[in-house]
PDB file of C-alpha atoms in Angstrom:
ATOM      1  CA  MET A   1     -12.544   1.443 -14.955  1.00 89.00           C
ATOM      2  CA  LEU A   2      -9.825  -0.237 -16.956  1.00 93.00           C
ATOM      3  CA  TYR A   3      -7.231   2.105 -15.416  1.00 92.00           C
ATOM      4  CA  GLY A   4      -8.379   1.374 -11.917  1.00 90.00           C
ATOM      5  CA  ILE A   5      -8.506  -2.488 -12.659  1.00 94.00           C
ATOM      6  CA  ALA A   6      -5.058  -2.436 -14.113  1.00 95.00           C
ATOM      7  CA  ALA A   7      -3.492  -0.269 -11.217  1.00 92.00           C
ATOM      8  CA  TYR A   8      -4.899  -2.659  -8.570  1.00 93.00           C
ATOM      9  CA  ALA A   9      -4.059  -5.855 -10.567  1.00 95.00           C
ATOM     10  CA  LEU A  10      -0.482  -4.606 -10.927  1.00 96.00           C
ATOM     11  CA  TRP A  11      -0.155  -3.969  -7.141  1.00 95.00           C
ATOM     12  CA  GLY A  12      -1.645  -7.380  -6.562  1.00 96.00           C
ATOM     13  CA  LEU A  13       0.998  -8.957  -8.664  1.00 97.00           C
ATOM     14  CA  PHE A  14       3.756  -7.550  -6.805  1.00 96.00           C
ATOM     15  CA  PRO A  15       4.597 -10.664  -5.030  1.00 97.00           C
ATOM     16  CA  LEU A  16       5.739 -12.281  -8.284  1.00 97.00           C
ATOM     17  CA  TYR A  17       8.196  -9.623  -8.859  1.00 97.00           C
ATOM     18  CA  TRP A  18      10.243  -9.069  -5.596  1.00 97.00           C
ATOM     19  CA  PRO A  19      11.461 -12.657  -5.483  1.00 96.00           C
ATOM     20  CA  LEU A  20      13.008 -12.200  -8.930  1.00 96.00           C
ATOM     21  CA  LEU A  21      15.281  -9.517  -7.364  1.00 96.00           C
ATOM     22  CA  GLU A  22      17.140 -11.972  -4.936  1.00 95.00           C
ATOM     23  CA  PRO A  23      19.757 -12.475  -3.793  1.00 95.00           C
ATOM     24  CA  ALA A  24      19.403  -8.780  -3.019  1.00 96.00           C
ATOM     25  CA  GLY A  25      17.971  -8.470   0.573  1.00 96.00           C
ATOM     26  CA  ALA A  26      14.829  -6.688   1.318  1.00 96.00           C
ATOM     27  CA  VAL A  27      16.454  -3.486   2.517  1.00 97.00           C
ATOM     28  CA  GLU A  28      18.809  -3.252  -0.703  1.00 97.00           C
ATOM     29  CA  ILE A  29      15.631  -3.951  -2.760  1.00 97.00           C
ATOM     30  CA  LEU A  30      14.047  -1.107  -0.918  1.00 97.00           C
ATOM     31  CA  ALA A  31      16.895   1.201  -1.545  1.00 97.00           C
ATOM     32  CA  HIS A  32      16.928   0.658  -5.196  1.00 97.00           C
ATOM     33  CA  ARG A  33      13.210   0.920  -5.312  1.00 96.00           C
ATOM     34  CA  ILE A  34      13.296   4.319  -3.812  1.00 96.00           C
ATOM     35  CA  MET A  35      16.246   5.587  -5.985  1.00 97.00           C
ATOM     36  CA  TRP A  36      14.919   4.213  -9.302  1.00 97.00           C
ATOM     37  CA  SER A  37      11.363   5.483  -8.457  1.00 95.00           C
ATOM     38  CA  LEU A  38      12.709   8.934  -8.298  1.00 95.00           C
ATOM     39  CA  VAL A  39      14.139   8.512 -11.760  1.00 95.00           C
ATOM     40  CA  ALA A  40      10.789   7.018 -13.128  1.00 93.00           C
ATOM     41  CA  VAL A  41       8.673   9.770 -11.673  1.00 91.00           C
ATOM     42  CA  ALA A  42      11.155  12.500 -12.775  1.00 91.00           C
ATOM     43  CA  VAL A  43      10.932  11.368 -16.292  1.00 90.00           C
ATOM     44  CA  VAL A  44       7.065  11.242 -16.156  1.00 85.00           C
ATOM     45  CA  LEU A  45       7.048  14.706 -14.775  1.00 86.00           C
ATOM     46  CA  ALA A  46       9.481  15.969 -17.256  1.00 86.00           C
ATOM     47  CA  VAL A  47       7.488  14.574 -20.199  1.00 83.00           C
ATOM     48  CA  GLY A  48       4.343  16.391 -18.738  1.00 73.00           C
ATOM     49  CA  ARG A  49       6.295  19.585 -18.386  1.00 68.00           C
ATOM     50  CA  ASN A  50       4.389  20.446 -15.273  1.00 68.00           C
ATOM     51  CA  ARG A  51       6.671  22.411 -13.201  1.00 72.00           C
ATOM     52  CA  GLY A  52       4.125  24.729 -11.566  1.00 75.00           C
ATOM     53  CA  TRP A  53       3.512  22.294  -8.748  1.00 78.00           C
ATOM     54  CA  LEU A  54       6.968  23.164  -7.190  1.00 79.00           C
ATOM     55  CA  ARG A  55       5.592  26.690  -6.323  1.00 80.00           C
ATOM     56  CA  THR A  56       2.869  24.993  -4.177  1.00 82.00           C
ATOM     57  CA  LEU A  57       5.547  23.108  -1.999  1.00 86.00           C
ATOM     58  CA  THR A  58       5.195  24.949   1.322  1.00 89.00           C
ATOM     59  CA  TRP A  59       7.046  24.032   4.321  1.00 91.00           C
ATOM     60  CA  ARG A  60       4.050  22.507   5.868  1.00 92.00           C
ATOM     61  CA  ARG A  61       3.638  20.245   2.889  1.00 91.00           C
ATOM     62  CA  ALA A  62       7.390  19.454   2.809  1.00 92.00           C
ATOM     63  CA  VAL A  63       7.280  18.302   6.484  1.00 94.00           C
ATOM     64  CA  LEU A  64       4.289  16.231   5.922  1.00 94.00           C
ATOM     65  CA  LEU A  65       5.761  14.673   2.864  1.00 93.00           C
ATOM     66  CA  ALA A  66       8.962  13.830   4.837  1.00 95.00           C
ATOM     67  CA  LEU A  67       6.819  12.054   7.350  1.00 96.00           C
ATOM     68  CA  ALA A  68       5.018  10.354   4.531  1.00 93.00           C
ATOM     69  CA  ALA A  69       8.334   9.253   2.929  1.00 94.00           C
ATOM     70  CA  ALA A  70       9.465   7.555   6.136  1.00 96.00           C
ATOM     71  CA  VAL A  71       6.100   5.791   6.658  1.00 95.00           C
ATOM     72  CA  VAL A  72       5.916   4.530   3.009  1.00 93.00           C
ATOM     73  CA  SER A  73       9.505   3.355   3.298  1.00 95.00           C
ATOM     74  CA  VAL A  74       8.501   1.312   6.284  1.00 96.00           C
ATOM     75  CA  ASN A  75       5.508  -0.074   4.354  1.00 95.00           C
ATOM     76  CA  TRP A  76       7.499  -0.971   1.293  1.00 96.00           C
ATOM     77  CA  GLY A  77      10.414  -2.543   3.179  1.00 96.00           C
ATOM     78  CA  THR A  78       8.055  -4.557   5.317  1.00 97.00           C
ATOM     79  CA  TYR A  79       6.132  -5.675   2.270  1.00 97.00           C
ATOM     80  CA  ILE A  80       9.238  -6.765   0.292  1.00 97.00           C
ATOM     81  CA  TYR A  81      10.575  -8.658   3.448  1.00 97.00           C
ATOM     82  CA  ALA A  82       7.197 -10.309   3.812  1.00 97.00           C
ATOM     83  CA  VAL A  83       6.979 -11.585   0.208  1.00 97.00           C
ATOM     84  CA  ASN A  84      10.631 -12.849   0.019  1.00 96.00           C
ATOM     85  CA  SER A  85      10.255 -14.763   3.364  1.00 96.00           C
ATOM     86  CA  GLY A  86       7.364 -16.607   2.453  1.00 96.00           C
ATOM     87  CA  ARG A  87       4.606 -14.426   4.271  1.00 97.00           C
ATOM     88  CA  THR A  88       2.716 -13.200   1.320  1.00 97.00           C
ATOM     89  CA  ILE A  89      -0.702 -14.173   2.855  1.00 97.00           C
ATOM     90  CA  GLU A  90       0.050 -12.232   6.099  1.00 97.00           C
ATOM     91  CA  ALA A  91       1.099  -9.242   3.891  1.00 96.00           C
ATOM     92  CA  ALA A  92      -2.242  -9.481   1.933  1.00 97.00           C
ATOM     93  CA  LEU A  93      -4.077  -9.576   5.444  1.00 96.00           C
ATOM     94  CA  GLY A  94      -2.400  -6.122   5.984  1.00 95.00           C
ATOM     95  CA  TYR A  95      -4.260  -4.661   3.007  1.00 94.00           C
ATOM     96  CA  PHE A  96      -7.490  -6.474   3.875  1.00 95.00           C
ATOM     97  CA  ILE A  97      -7.546  -4.850   7.241  1.00 93.00           C
ATOM     98  CA  ASN A  98      -6.420  -1.393   6.090  1.00 89.00           C
ATOM     99  CA  PRO A  99      -9.954  -0.096   5.358  1.00 88.00           C
ATOM    100  CA  LEU A 100     -10.893  -1.054   9.089  1.00 90.00           C
ATOM    101  CA  ILE A 101      -7.964   0.858  10.267  1.00 88.00           C
ATOM    102  CA  SER A 102      -8.884   3.896   8.077  1.00 84.00           C
ATOM    103  CA  VAL A 103     -12.227   3.843   9.866  1.00 85.00           C
ATOM    104  CA  MET A 104     -10.559   3.774  13.246  1.00 86.00           C
ATOM    105  CA  PHE A 105      -8.380   6.693  12.113  1.00 83.00           C
ATOM    106  CA  GLY A 106     -11.426   8.663  11.185  1.00 80.00           C
ATOM    107  CA  VAL A 107     -12.777   8.228  14.733  1.00 81.00           C
ATOM    108  CA  ALA A 108      -9.549   9.076  16.486  1.00 80.00           C
ATOM    109  CA  VAL A 109      -8.096  11.750  14.252  1.00 80.00           C
ATOM    110  CA  PHE A 110     -11.209  13.390  12.436  1.00 74.00           C
ATOM    111  CA  ARG A 111     -13.638  12.904  15.259  1.00 79.00           C
ATOM    112  CA  GLU A 112     -15.989  10.948  12.924  1.00 78.00           C
ATOM    113  CA  ARG A 113     -19.031   9.133  14.438  1.00 84.00           C
ATOM    114  CA  LEU A 114     -19.302   5.568  13.354  1.00 84.00           C
ATOM    115  CA  ARG A 115     -22.581   4.052  12.217  1.00 87.00           C
ATOM    116  CA  PRO A 116     -23.632   0.721  13.855  1.00 90.00           C
ATOM    117  CA  ARG A 117     -22.647  -1.436  10.998  1.00 89.00           C
ATOM    118  CA  GLN A 118     -19.217   0.345  11.035  1.00 89.00           C
ATOM    119  CA  TRP A 119     -18.806  -0.808  14.636  1.00 91.00           C
ATOM    120  CA  TRP A 120     -19.856  -4.247  13.884  1.00 93.00           C
ATOM    121  CA  ALA A 121     -17.174  -4.307  11.147  1.00 92.00           C
ATOM    122  CA  VAL A 122     -14.410  -2.975  13.539  1.00 91.00           C
ATOM    123  CA  GLY A 123     -15.464  -5.402  16.120  1.00 93.00           C
ATOM    124  CA  MET A 124     -15.179  -8.316  13.680  1.00 93.00           C
ATOM    125  CA  GLY A 125     -11.779  -7.045  12.534  1.00 93.00           C
ATOM    126  CA  THR A 126     -10.623  -6.996  16.090  1.00 92.00           C
ATOM    127  CA  ALA A 127     -11.826 -10.487  16.606  1.00 95.00           C
ATOM    128  CA  ALA A 128     -10.015 -11.493  13.507  1.00 95.00           C
ATOM    129  CA  VAL A 129      -6.659 -10.271  14.840  1.00 93.00           C
ATOM    130  CA  VAL A 130      -7.184 -12.171  18.143  1.00 95.00           C
ATOM    131  CA  VAL A 131      -8.028 -15.320  16.233  1.00 96.00           C
ATOM    132  CA  LEU A 132      -5.002 -14.996  13.906  1.00 96.00           C
ATOM    133  CA  THR A 133      -2.691 -14.198  17.061  1.00 95.00           C
ATOM    134  CA  ALA A 134      -3.665 -17.444  18.575  1.00 95.00           C
ATOM    135  CA  ASP A 135      -3.159 -19.233  15.098  1.00 95.00           C
ATOM    136  CA  TYR A 136       0.431 -17.781  14.435  1.00 93.00           C
ATOM    137  CA  GLY A 137       1.355 -17.857  18.293  1.00 95.00           C
ATOM    138  CA  ARG A 138       2.008 -14.119  17.968  1.00 95.00           C
ATOM    139  CA  PRO A 139       0.375 -11.075  16.778  1.00 95.00           C
ATOM    140  CA  PRO A 140       0.197 -10.857  13.049  1.00 96.00           C
ATOM    141  CA  TRP A 141       2.958  -8.065  13.019  1.00 96.00           C
ATOM    142  CA  ILE A 142       3.544  -7.873   9.363  1.00 97.00           C
ATOM    143  CA  ALA A 143      -0.202  -7.325   8.442  1.00 96.00           C
ATOM    144  CA  LEU A 144      -0.480  -4.808  11.418  1.00 95.00           C
ATOM    145  CA  VAL A 145       2.680  -2.843  10.446  1.00 96.00           C
ATOM    146  CA  LEU A 146       1.480  -2.843   6.707  1.00 96.00           C
ATOM    147  CA  GLY A 147      -2.078  -1.823   7.532  1.00 93.00           C
ATOM    148  CA  LEU A 148      -1.195   0.773  10.050  1.00 94.00           C
ATOM    149  CA  ALA A 149       1.626   2.261   7.924  1.00 94.00           C
ATOM    150  CA  PHE A 150      -0.467   2.603   4.798  1.00 90.00           C
ATOM    151  CA  GLY A 151      -3.330   3.928   6.944  1.00 88.00           C
ATOM    152  CA  VAL A 152      -0.987   6.706   8.399  1.00 91.00           C
ATOM    153  CA  TYR A 153       0.474   7.325   4.867  1.00 90.00           C
ATOM    154  CA  GLY A 154      -3.067   7.807   3.460  1.00 84.00           C
ATOM    155  CA  MET A 155      -3.849  10.207   6.251  1.00 86.00           C
ATOM    156  CA  LEU A 156      -0.812  12.321   5.615  1.00 89.00           C
ATOM    157  CA  LYS A 157      -1.454  12.462   1.947  1.00 84.00           C
ATOM    158  CA  LYS A 158      -4.831  13.768   2.706  1.00 82.00           C
ATOM    159  CA  PHE A 159      -3.429  16.519   4.595  1.00 86.00           C
ATOM    160  CA  VAL A 160      -0.810  17.325   1.898  1.00 87.00           C
ATOM    161  CA  ASP A 161      -3.438  17.332  -0.801  1.00 81.00           C
ATOM    162  CA  MET A 162      -1.029  16.963  -3.659  1.00 84.00           C
ATOM    163  CA  PRO A 163      -1.295  14.844  -6.732  1.00 81.00           C
ATOM    164  CA  SER A 164       0.284  11.412  -6.392  1.00 80.00           C
ATOM    165  CA  ALA A 165       3.160  11.632  -8.887  1.00 82.00           C
ATOM    166  CA  GLU A 166       4.277  14.923  -7.561  1.00 87.00           C
ATOM    167  CA  GLY A 167       4.042  13.701  -3.981  1.00 88.00           C
ATOM    168  CA  LEU A 168       6.013  10.627  -4.790  1.00 89.00           C
ATOM    169  CA  ALA A 169       8.819  12.686  -6.476  1.00 91.00           C
ATOM    170  CA  VAL A 170       9.079  14.743  -3.259  1.00 93.00           C
ATOM    171  CA  GLU A 171       8.966  11.668  -1.097  1.00 94.00           C
ATOM    172  CA  THR A 172      11.578   9.674  -3.028  1.00 94.00           C
ATOM    173  CA  ALA A 173      13.758  12.668  -3.334  1.00 95.00           C
ATOM    174  CA  MET A 174      13.972  13.034   0.510  1.00 95.00           C
ATOM    175  CA  MET A 175      14.705   9.438   0.887  1.00 96.00           C
ATOM    176  CA  PHE A 176      17.288   9.216  -2.153  1.00 96.00           C
ATOM    177  CA  LEU A 177      20.374  10.141  -0.171  1.00 97.00           C
ATOM    178  CA  PRO A 178      19.772   7.635   2.566  1.00 96.00           C
ATOM    179  CA  ALA A 179      18.999   4.884   0.051  1.00 97.00           C
ATOM    180  CA  LEU A 180      22.176   5.719  -2.003  1.00 97.00           C
ATOM    181  CA  GLY A 181      24.313   5.768   1.159  1.00 97.00           C
ATOM    182  CA  PHE A 182      23.026   2.331   2.163  1.00 97.00           C
ATOM    183  CA  VAL A 183      23.835   0.996  -1.273  1.00 97.00           C
ATOM    184  CA  LEU A 184      27.348   2.534  -1.234  1.00 97.00           C
ATOM    185  CA  VAL A 185      27.970   0.988   2.219  1.00 97.00           C
ATOM    186  CA  LEU A 186      26.941  -2.521   0.907  1.00 96.00           C
ATOM    187  CA  GLU A 187      29.079  -1.963  -2.002  1.00 95.00           C
ATOM    188  CA  GLY A 188      32.068  -1.023   0.162  1.00 96.00           C
ATOM    189  CA  ARG A 189      31.488  -4.134   2.208  1.00 95.00           C
ATOM    190  CA  GLY A 190      31.297  -6.369  -0.704  1.00 94.00           C
ATOM    191  CA  GLU A 191      27.674  -7.300   0.219  1.00 95.00           C
ATOM    192  CA  ALA A 192      25.716  -5.659  -2.579  1.00 95.00           C
ATOM    193  CA  ALA A 193      23.869  -7.706  -5.211  1.00 95.00           C
ATOM    194  CA  PHE A 194      23.424  -4.908  -7.705  1.00 94.00           C
ATOM    195  CA  GLY A 195      26.031  -5.420 -10.567  1.00 91.00           C
ATOM    196  CA  HIS A 196      27.391  -8.627  -9.150  1.00 93.00           C
ATOM    197  CA  HIS A 197      24.806 -11.207 -10.123  1.00 93.00           C
ATOM    198  CA  GLY A 198      24.501 -10.567 -13.787  1.00 94.00           C
ATOM    199  CA  VAL A 199      22.897  -8.086 -16.130  1.00 96.00           C
ATOM    200  CA  GLY A 200      19.407  -9.551 -15.500  1.00 96.00           C
ATOM    201  CA  ASN A 201      19.419  -8.933 -11.947  1.00 96.00           C
ATOM    202  CA  ALA A 202      20.698  -5.329 -12.136  1.00 96.00           C
ATOM    203  CA  VAL A 203      18.066  -4.468 -14.828  1.00 97.00           C
ATOM    204  CA  LEU A 204      15.226  -5.978 -12.643  1.00 97.00           C
ATOM    205  CA  LEU A 205      16.445  -3.883  -9.564  1.00 96.00           C
ATOM    206  CA  ALA A 206      16.528  -0.767 -11.770  1.00 96.00           C
ATOM    207  CA  LEU A 207      13.080  -1.577 -13.062  1.00 97.00           C
ATOM    208  CA  ALA A 208      11.616  -1.405  -9.570  1.00 96.00           C
ATOM    209  CA  GLY A 209      11.234   2.224 -10.234  1.00 94.00           C
ATOM    210  CA  VAL A 210       8.985   1.645 -13.240  1.00 94.00           C
ATOM    211  CA  VAL A 211       7.139  -1.055 -11.460  1.00 95.00           C
ATOM    212  CA  THR A 212       6.283   1.326  -8.622  1.00 93.00           C
ATOM    213  CA  ALA A 213       5.472   4.380 -10.921  1.00 89.00           C
ATOM    214  CA  VAL A 214       3.390   2.793 -13.728  1.00 91.00           C
ATOM    215  CA  PRO A 215       0.438   1.468 -11.526  1.00 91.00           C
ATOM    216  CA  LEU A 216       0.558   4.822  -9.566  1.00 85.00           C
ATOM    217  CA  MET A 217      -0.059   6.579 -12.981  1.00 85.00           C
ATOM    218  CA  LEU A 218      -2.774   4.206 -13.848  1.00 89.00           C
ATOM    219  CA  PHE A 219      -4.406   4.865 -10.405  1.00 87.00           C
ATOM    220  CA  ASN A 220      -4.259   8.644 -10.967  1.00 79.00           C
ATOM    221  CA  ALA A 221      -5.979   8.241 -14.269  1.00 83.00           C
ATOM    222  CA  ALA A 222      -8.662   6.180 -12.610  1.00 84.00           C
ATOM    223  CA  ALA A 223      -9.074   8.410  -9.566  1.00 78.00           C
ATOM    224  CA  ILE A 224      -9.895  11.488 -11.548  1.00 78.00           C
ATOM    225  CA  ARG A 225     -12.504   9.624 -13.609  1.00 84.00           C
ATOM    226  CA  LEU A 226     -14.243   7.208 -11.119  1.00 79.00           C
ATOM    227  CA  PRO A 227     -16.495   7.818  -8.011  1.00 76.00           C
ATOM    228  CA  LEU A 228     -14.610   7.190  -4.705  1.00 67.00           C
ATOM    229  CA  SER A 229     -17.234   4.413  -4.041  1.00 68.00           C
ATOM    230  CA  VAL A 230     -15.915   2.593  -7.228  1.00 78.00           C
ATOM    231  CA  ILE A 231     -12.264   3.066  -6.166  1.00 80.00           C
ATOM    232  CA  GLY A 232     -13.098   1.742  -2.783  1.00 77.00           C
ATOM    233  CA  MET A 233     -14.635  -1.457  -4.436  1.00 81.00           C
ATOM    234  CA  LEU A 234     -11.515  -1.949  -6.622  1.00 86.00           C
ATOM    235  CA  GLN A 235      -9.073  -1.713  -3.838  1.00 89.00           C
ATOM    236  CA  TYR A 236      -9.781  -5.150  -2.674  1.00 92.00           C
ATOM    237  CA  LEU A 237      -8.587  -6.556  -5.935  1.00 94.00           C
ATOM    238  CA  ALA A 238      -4.877  -6.195  -4.899  1.00 95.00           C
ATOM    239  CA  PRO A 239      -5.125  -8.081  -1.602  1.00 96.00           C
ATOM    240  CA  VAL A 240      -7.155 -10.868  -3.246  1.00 96.00           C
ATOM    241  CA  LEU A 241      -4.490 -11.324  -6.045  1.00 97.00           C
ATOM    242  CA  GLN A 242      -1.747 -11.247  -3.273  1.00 97.00           C
ATOM    243  CA  PHE A 243      -3.548 -13.852  -1.147  1.00 97.00           C
ATOM    244  CA  ALA A 244      -4.114 -16.111  -4.237  1.00 97.00           C
ATOM    245  CA  ILE A 245      -0.398 -15.967  -5.200  1.00 97.00           C
ATOM    246  CA  GLY A 246       0.616 -16.881  -1.612  1.00 97.00           C
ATOM    247  CA  LEU A 247      -1.897 -19.672  -1.570  1.00 97.00           C
ATOM    248  CA  PHE A 248      -1.636 -21.205  -5.026  1.00 97.00           C
ATOM    249  CA  VAL A 249       1.826 -20.020  -6.201  1.00 96.00           C
ATOM    250  CA  GLN A 250       3.918 -19.882  -3.182  1.00 96.00           C
ATOM    251  CA  HIS A 251       1.938 -22.752  -1.392  1.00 96.00           C
ATOM    252  CA  GLU A 252       1.959 -21.108   1.973  1.00 97.00           C
ATOM    253  CA  GLU A 253      -0.014 -22.852   4.704  1.00 95.00           C
ATOM    254  CA  MET A 254      -3.490 -21.996   5.631  1.00 96.00           C
ATOM    255  CA  PRO A 255      -4.656 -24.208   8.613  1.00 96.00           C
ATOM    256  CA  PRO A 256      -8.360 -24.111   9.621  1.00 96.00           C
ATOM    257  CA  SER A 257      -7.704 -21.497  12.428  1.00 95.00           C
ATOM    258  CA  ARG A 258      -6.166 -19.141   9.908  1.00 96.00           C
ATOM    259  CA  TRP A 259      -9.026 -19.441   7.495  1.00 97.00           C
ATOM    260  CA  ALA A 260     -11.345 -18.553  10.461  1.00 96.00           C
ATOM    261  CA  GLY A 261      -9.483 -15.369  11.043  1.00 96.00           C
ATOM    262  CA  PHE A 262      -9.534 -14.307   7.373  1.00 97.00           C
ATOM    263  CA  LEU A 263     -13.304 -15.159   7.111  1.00 97.00           C
ATOM    264  CA  LEU A 264     -13.845 -12.778   9.930  1.00 96.00           C
ATOM    265  CA  VAL A 265     -11.925 -10.156   8.156  1.00 95.00           C
ATOM    266  CA  TRP A 266     -13.760 -10.658   4.838  1.00 96.00           C
ATOM    267  CA  LEU A 267     -17.179 -10.591   6.606  1.00 95.00           C
ATOM    268  CA  ALA A 268     -16.102  -7.374   8.252  1.00 94.00           C
ATOM    269  CA  LEU A 269     -15.303  -5.947   4.934  1.00 93.00           C
ATOM    270  CA  VAL A 270     -18.682  -7.076   3.396  1.00 93.00           C
ATOM    271  CA  ILE A 271     -20.366  -5.250   6.285  1.00 93.00           C
ATOM    272  CA  LEU A 272     -18.186  -2.047   5.725  1.00 89.00           C
ATOM    273  CA  THR A 273     -18.826  -2.111   2.111  1.00 88.00           C
ATOM    274  CA  TRP A 274     -22.543  -2.698   2.449  1.00 89.00           C
ATOM    275  CA  ASP A 275     -22.650   0.220   4.783  1.00 87.00           C
ATOM    276  CA  GLY A 276     -20.603   2.453   2.597  1.00 82.00           C
ATOM    277  CA  VAL A 277     -22.895   1.719  -0.476  1.00 80.00           C
ATOM    278  CA  ALA A 278     -25.998   2.414   1.648  1.00 82.00           C
ATOM    279  CA  ALA A 279     -24.664   5.724   3.106  1.00 78.00           C
ATOM    280  CA  ALA A 280     -23.829   6.721  -0.491  1.00 73.00           C
ATOM    281  CA  ARG A 281     -27.198   5.973  -1.922  1.00 77.00           C
ATOM    282  CA  ARG A 282     -28.963   8.030   1.002  1.00 77.00           C
ATOM    283  CA  GLU A 283     -26.660  10.881   0.307  1.00 73.00           C
ATOM    284  CA  ALA A 284     -27.662  10.787  -3.468  1.00 68.00           C
ATOM    285  CA  VAL A 285     -31.320  10.901  -2.849  1.00 64.00           C
ATOM    286  CA  PRO A 286     -32.343  14.600  -3.224  1.00 56.00           C
ATOM    287  CA  GLU A 287     -34.183  16.199  -0.441  1.00 50.00           C
ATOM    288  CA  THR A 288     -37.735  16.910  -0.962  1.00 48.00           C
ATOM    289  CA  ALA A 289     -39.554  20.117   0.153  1.00 43.00           C
TER     290      ALA A 289
END
């Protein structure tokens, strides 16, 4: 439980970290996050001396991981841009609606049948998006991109069925050369922040890899020890912390209409969680003859 709380708490505190990397832009931060994440995960795997997983990397898994790498790069880049442009609350919304998007993927991709309470939750989530579209004067694109990208990423990882650290190593390795190329182009243009704004800024950019890898390792430790129902409960800790940081630390605006949209999302999540707990209890009751 402590591993899980620590993992989601660290993910929830990310909005406090990315602004420290400025004046680097969102894409430069993303490029460094990819490169240094590969270094950090490679060190972890080397310490574990687990090389047998390389033999399980089939062409099918490689293609799926390449798609996952592209999708998670969109997710990471959008999130960094959102936080550093003063839209942390909208980013938190993306992770609040992600469970609802996952439910819809279950219907569209896995042909799952929704229970009545799940339909109510999806309907409320849709109503929330409509309310927030009216509030922002536009669809909440950042939240939708984050929620959809993370939902697609989770679905691809489900198909891959590979431990997170090994999967992340492959994903970052596939994105390493594009990331390095972008950094070199910035350097050639004289627009790079890395190495030009003091040692502290360079160290913080390099630590983006550790910041990415540590909560992932903690999550792995929790996932193999806790029931999925508990992991599902803990996942809300990250967006709650992100929302609190956006509201109380970064002082983002929350007019009444925006509160209405978020309250609809939270009510949908309460219904979805209630339904999930009830379904788990029904499955846990042994059948009697």
